[in-house]
mmCIF file of C-alpha atoms in Angstrom:
data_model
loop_
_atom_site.group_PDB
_atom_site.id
_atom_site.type_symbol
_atom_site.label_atom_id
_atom_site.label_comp_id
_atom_site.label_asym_id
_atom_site.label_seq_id
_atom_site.Cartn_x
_atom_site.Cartn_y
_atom_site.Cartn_z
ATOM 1 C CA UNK A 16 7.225 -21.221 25.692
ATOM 2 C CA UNK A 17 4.277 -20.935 23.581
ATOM 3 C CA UNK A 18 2.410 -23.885 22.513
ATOM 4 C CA UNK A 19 0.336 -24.800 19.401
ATOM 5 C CA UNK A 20 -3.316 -24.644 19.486
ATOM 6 C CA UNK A 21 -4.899 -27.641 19.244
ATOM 7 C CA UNK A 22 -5.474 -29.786 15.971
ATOM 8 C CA UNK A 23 -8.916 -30.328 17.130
ATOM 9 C CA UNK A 24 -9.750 -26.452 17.342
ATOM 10 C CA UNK A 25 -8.904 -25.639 13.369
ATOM 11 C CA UNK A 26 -11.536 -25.798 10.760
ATOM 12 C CA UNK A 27 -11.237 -27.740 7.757
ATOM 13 C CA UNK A 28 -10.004 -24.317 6.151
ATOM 14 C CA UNK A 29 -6.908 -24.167 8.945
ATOM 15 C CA UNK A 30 -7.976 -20.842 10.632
ATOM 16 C CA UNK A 31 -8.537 -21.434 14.397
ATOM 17 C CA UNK A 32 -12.391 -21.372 14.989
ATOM 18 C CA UNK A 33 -12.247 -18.717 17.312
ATOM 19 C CA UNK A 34 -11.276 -16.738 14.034
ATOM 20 C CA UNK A 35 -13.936 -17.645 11.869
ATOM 21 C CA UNK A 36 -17.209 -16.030 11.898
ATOM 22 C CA UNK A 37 -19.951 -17.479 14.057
ATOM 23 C CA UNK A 38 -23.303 -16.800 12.572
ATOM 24 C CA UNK A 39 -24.598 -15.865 8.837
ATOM 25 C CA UNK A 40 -24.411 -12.065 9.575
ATOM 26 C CA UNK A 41 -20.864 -12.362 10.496
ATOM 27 C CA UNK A 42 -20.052 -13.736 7.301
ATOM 28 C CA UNK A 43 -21.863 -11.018 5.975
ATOM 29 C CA UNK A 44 -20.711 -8.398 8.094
ATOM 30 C CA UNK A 45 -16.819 -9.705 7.069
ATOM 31 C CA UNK A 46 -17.794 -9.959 2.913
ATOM 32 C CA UNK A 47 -19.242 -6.585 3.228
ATOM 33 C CA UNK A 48 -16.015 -5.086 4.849
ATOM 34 C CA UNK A 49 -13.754 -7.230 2.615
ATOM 35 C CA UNK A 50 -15.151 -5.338 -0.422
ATOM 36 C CA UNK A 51 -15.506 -2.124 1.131
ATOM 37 C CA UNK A 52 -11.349 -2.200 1.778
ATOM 38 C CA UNK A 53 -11.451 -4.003 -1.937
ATOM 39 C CA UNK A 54 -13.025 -1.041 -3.504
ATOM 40 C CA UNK A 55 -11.105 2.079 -1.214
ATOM 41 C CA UNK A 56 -7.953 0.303 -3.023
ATOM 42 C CA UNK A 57 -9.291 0.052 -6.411
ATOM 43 C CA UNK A 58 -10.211 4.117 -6.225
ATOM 44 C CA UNK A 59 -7.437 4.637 -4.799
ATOM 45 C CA UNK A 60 -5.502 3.267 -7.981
ATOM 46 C CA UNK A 61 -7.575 4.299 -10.240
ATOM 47 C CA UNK A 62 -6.996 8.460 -8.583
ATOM 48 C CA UNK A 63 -3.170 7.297 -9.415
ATOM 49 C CA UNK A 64 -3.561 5.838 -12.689
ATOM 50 C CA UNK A 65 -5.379 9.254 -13.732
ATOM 51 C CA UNK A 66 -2.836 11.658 -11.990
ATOM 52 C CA UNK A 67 -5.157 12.758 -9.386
ATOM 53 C CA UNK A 68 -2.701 13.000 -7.108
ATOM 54 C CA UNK A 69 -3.904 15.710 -4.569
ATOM 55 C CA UNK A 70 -7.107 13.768 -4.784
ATOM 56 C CA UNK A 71 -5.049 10.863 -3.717
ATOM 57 C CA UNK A 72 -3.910 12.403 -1.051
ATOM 58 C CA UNK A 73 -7.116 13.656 0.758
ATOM 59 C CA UNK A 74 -7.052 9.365 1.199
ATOM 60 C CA UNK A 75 -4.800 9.723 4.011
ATOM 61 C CA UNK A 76 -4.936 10.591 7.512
ATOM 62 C CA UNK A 77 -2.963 13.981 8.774
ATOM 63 C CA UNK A 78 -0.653 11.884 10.708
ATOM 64 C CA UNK A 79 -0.104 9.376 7.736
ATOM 65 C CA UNK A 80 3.451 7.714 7.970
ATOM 66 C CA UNK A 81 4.237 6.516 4.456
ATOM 67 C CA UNK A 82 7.672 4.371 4.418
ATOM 68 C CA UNK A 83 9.125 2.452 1.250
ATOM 69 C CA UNK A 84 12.458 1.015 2.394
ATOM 70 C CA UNK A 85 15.537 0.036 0.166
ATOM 71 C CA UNK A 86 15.693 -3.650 -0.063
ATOM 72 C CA UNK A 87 19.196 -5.639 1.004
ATOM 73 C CA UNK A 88 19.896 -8.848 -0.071
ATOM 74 C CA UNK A 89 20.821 -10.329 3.300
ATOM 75 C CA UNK A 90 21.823 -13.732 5.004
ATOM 76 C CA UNK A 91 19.171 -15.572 6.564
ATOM 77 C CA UNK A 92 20.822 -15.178 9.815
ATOM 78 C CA UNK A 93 21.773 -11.616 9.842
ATOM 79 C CA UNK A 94 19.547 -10.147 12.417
ATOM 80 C CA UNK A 95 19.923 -6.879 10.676
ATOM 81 C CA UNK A 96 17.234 -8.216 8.294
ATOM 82 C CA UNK A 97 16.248 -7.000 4.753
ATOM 83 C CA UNK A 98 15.507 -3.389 5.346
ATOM 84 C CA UNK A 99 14.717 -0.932 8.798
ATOM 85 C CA UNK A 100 14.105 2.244 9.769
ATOM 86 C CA UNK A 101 17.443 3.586 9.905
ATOM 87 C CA UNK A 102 18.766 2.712 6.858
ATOM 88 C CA UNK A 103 18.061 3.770 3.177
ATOM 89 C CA UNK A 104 14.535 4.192 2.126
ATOM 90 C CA UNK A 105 12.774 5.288 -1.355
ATOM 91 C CA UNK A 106 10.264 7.139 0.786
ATOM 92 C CA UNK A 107 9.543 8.022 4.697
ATOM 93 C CA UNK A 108 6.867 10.943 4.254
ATOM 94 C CA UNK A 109 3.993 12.483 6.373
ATOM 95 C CA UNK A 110 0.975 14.759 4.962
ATOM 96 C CA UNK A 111 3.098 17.718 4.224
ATOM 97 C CA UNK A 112 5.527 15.589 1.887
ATOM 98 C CA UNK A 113 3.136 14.126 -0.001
ATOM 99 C CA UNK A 114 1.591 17.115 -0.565
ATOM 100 C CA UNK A 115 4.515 18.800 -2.399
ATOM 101 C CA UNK A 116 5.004 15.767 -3.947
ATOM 102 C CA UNK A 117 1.656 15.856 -5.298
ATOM 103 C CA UNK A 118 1.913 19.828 -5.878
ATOM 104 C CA UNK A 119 5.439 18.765 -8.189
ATOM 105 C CA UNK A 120 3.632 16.054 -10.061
ATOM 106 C CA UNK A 121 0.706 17.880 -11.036
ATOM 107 C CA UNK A 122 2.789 21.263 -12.095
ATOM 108 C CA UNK A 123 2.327 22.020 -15.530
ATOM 109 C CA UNK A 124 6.072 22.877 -15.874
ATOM 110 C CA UNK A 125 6.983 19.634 -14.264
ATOM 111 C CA UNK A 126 9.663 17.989 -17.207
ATOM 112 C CA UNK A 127 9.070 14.754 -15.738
ATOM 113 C CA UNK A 128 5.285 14.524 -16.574
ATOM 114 C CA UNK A 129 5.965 15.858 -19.951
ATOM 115 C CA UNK A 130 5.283 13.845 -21.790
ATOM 116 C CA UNK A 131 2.901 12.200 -18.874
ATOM 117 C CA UNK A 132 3.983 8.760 -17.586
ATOM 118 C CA UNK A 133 1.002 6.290 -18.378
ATOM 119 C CA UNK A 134 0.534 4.453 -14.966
ATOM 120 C CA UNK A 135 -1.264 1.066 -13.926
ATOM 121 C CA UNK A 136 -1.769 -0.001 -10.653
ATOM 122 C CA UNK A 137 -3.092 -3.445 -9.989
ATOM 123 C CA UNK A 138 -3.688 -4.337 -6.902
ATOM 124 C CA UNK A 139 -4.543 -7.891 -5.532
ATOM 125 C CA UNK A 140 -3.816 -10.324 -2.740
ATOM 126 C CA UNK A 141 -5.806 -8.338 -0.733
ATOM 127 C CA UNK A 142 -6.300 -9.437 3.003
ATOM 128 C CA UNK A 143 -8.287 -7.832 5.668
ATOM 129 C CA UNK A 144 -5.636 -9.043 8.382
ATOM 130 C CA UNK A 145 -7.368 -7.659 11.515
ATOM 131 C CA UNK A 146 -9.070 -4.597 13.655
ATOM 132 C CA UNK A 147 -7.087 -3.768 16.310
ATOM 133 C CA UNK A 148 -9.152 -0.805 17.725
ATOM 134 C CA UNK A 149 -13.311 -0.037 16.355
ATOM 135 C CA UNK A 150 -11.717 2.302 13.593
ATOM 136 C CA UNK A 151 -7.890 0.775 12.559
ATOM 137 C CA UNK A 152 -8.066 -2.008 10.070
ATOM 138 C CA UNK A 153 -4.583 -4.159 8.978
ATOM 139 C CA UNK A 154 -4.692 -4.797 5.478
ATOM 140 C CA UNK A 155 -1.798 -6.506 2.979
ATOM 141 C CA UNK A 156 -2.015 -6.579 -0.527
ATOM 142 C CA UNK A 157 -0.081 -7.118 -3.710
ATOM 143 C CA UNK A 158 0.535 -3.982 -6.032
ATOM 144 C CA UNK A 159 1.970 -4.491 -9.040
ATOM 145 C CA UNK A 160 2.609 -0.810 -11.166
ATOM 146 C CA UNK A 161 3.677 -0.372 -14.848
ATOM 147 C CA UNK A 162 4.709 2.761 -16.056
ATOM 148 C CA UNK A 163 4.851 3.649 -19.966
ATOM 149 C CA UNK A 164 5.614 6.681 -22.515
ATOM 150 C CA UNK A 165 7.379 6.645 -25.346
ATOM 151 C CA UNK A 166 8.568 3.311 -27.379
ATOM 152 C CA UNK A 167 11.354 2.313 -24.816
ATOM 153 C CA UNK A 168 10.321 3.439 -21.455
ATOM 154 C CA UNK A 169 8.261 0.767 -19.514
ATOM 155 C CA UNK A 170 9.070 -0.407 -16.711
ATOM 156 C CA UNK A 171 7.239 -2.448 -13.866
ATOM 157 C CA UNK A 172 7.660 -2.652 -10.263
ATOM 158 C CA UNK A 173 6.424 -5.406 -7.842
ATOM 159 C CA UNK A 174 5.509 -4.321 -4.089
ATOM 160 C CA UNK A 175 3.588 -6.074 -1.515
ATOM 161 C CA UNK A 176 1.701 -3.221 0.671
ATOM 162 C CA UNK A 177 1.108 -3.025 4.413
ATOM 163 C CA UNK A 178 -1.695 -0.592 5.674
ATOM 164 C CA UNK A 179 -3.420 0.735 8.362
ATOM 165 C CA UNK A 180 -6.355 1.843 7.432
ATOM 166 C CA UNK A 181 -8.501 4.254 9.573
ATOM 167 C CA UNK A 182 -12.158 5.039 9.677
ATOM 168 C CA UNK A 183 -12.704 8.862 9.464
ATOM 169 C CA UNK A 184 -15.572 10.613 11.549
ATOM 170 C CA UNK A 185 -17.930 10.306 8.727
ATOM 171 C CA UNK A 186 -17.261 6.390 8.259
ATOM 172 C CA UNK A 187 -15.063 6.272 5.602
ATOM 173 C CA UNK A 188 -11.358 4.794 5.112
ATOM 174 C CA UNK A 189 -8.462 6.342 5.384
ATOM 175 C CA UNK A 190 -4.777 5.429 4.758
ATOM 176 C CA UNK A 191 -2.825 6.163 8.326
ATOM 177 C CA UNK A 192 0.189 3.526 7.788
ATOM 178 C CA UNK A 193 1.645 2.727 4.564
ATOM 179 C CA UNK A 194 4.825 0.543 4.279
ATOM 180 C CA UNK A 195 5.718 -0.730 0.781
ATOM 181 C CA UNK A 196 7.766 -3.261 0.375
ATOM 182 C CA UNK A 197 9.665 -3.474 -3.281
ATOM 183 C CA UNK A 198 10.301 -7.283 -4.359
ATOM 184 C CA UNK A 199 13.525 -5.968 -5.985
ATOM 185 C CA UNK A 200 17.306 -5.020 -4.141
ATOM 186 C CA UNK A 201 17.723 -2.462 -6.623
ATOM 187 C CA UNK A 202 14.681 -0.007 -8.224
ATOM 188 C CA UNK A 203 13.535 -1.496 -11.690
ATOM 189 C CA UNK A 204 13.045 2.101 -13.056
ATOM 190 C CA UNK A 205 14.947 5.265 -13.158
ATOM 191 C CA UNK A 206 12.797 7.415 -10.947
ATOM 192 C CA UNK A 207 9.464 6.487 -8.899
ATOM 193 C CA UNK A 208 6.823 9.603 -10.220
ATOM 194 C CA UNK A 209 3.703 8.206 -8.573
ATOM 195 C CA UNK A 210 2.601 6.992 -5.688
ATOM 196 C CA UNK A 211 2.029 3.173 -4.490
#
């Protein structure tokens, strides 16, 4: 059986010391990577929010696995849980499905962007969970997207995100794991025509 840690070996904060930064450059070194994952997910919304969507998709690794999964309403103590792998999901794509998804959503011809769909992303909540290898970073966040066009059409869907993000050869992030989790048992919208 596992036990607690210690009372005595929390900071003030909660966090077990031995999870806290030690010295001043720590704290710097964990600031500077906390905004560096802060602003890969702002451009990343912001390529979305402009329908740069092949763009977008240069952001992920070639072995990207990008899962959405439908959302049950469930028991507390059905094992089965609230979603899995086997069962329904919105989206379970590598690199070459995102790709044609891109390629549809950027066709010219494609009636669903015609009129274009305004889209906002806003993401928040945004925690650099851990490192667990020198280039894989966990990260959770909040994403909250909006979609407009025309007088009744808006509609606005509320995810929390799970990444892994990876650190290319040239030292910049990458998206490798996505798994978005819709706060909804039933999609708020007719049709999902962006990515999250």
């Amino acid at each position: 059986m596992n036990e607690s840690p210690d009372i005595s070996q929390r900071s003030p904060s909660g966090f077990l010391r031995s999870q806290l930064p030690q010295s001043p450059m720590e704290v710097l070194e964990m600031l500077a990577l906390q905004r560096e994952v802060e602003q890969f997910l702002y451009k990343e919304a912001r390529l979305l929010d402009t329908g740069k969507y092949f763009q977008w998709v240069e952001l992920c690794t070639d072995d990207i696995h990008y899962w959405m999964p439908g959302i049950e309403d469930r028991q507390c103590r059905d094992p089965a849980g609230a979603y899995g792998p086997e069962r329904m999901a919105y989206f379970d794509h590598d690199k070459r499905l995102l790709k044609e998804r891109a390629r549809h959503l950027e066709h010219p011809a494609a009636w669903s962007q015609d009129p274009p769909i305004r889209h906002l992303h806003v993401v928040s909540n945004v925690e650099v969970i851990s490192a667990d290898a020198p280039r894989n970073l966990e990260v959770h966040s909040v994403l909250i997207l909006y979609s407009s066009r025309f007088e009744d059409e808006r509609h606005t869907l509320y995810t929390r995100r799970e990444d892994r993000l990876r650190r290319a050869k040239d030292g910049s992030l990458r998206i490798a794991r996505r798994t978005i989790l819709l706060q909804d048992s039933t999609l708020p919208a007719p049709s999902i025509n962006t990515f999250l």
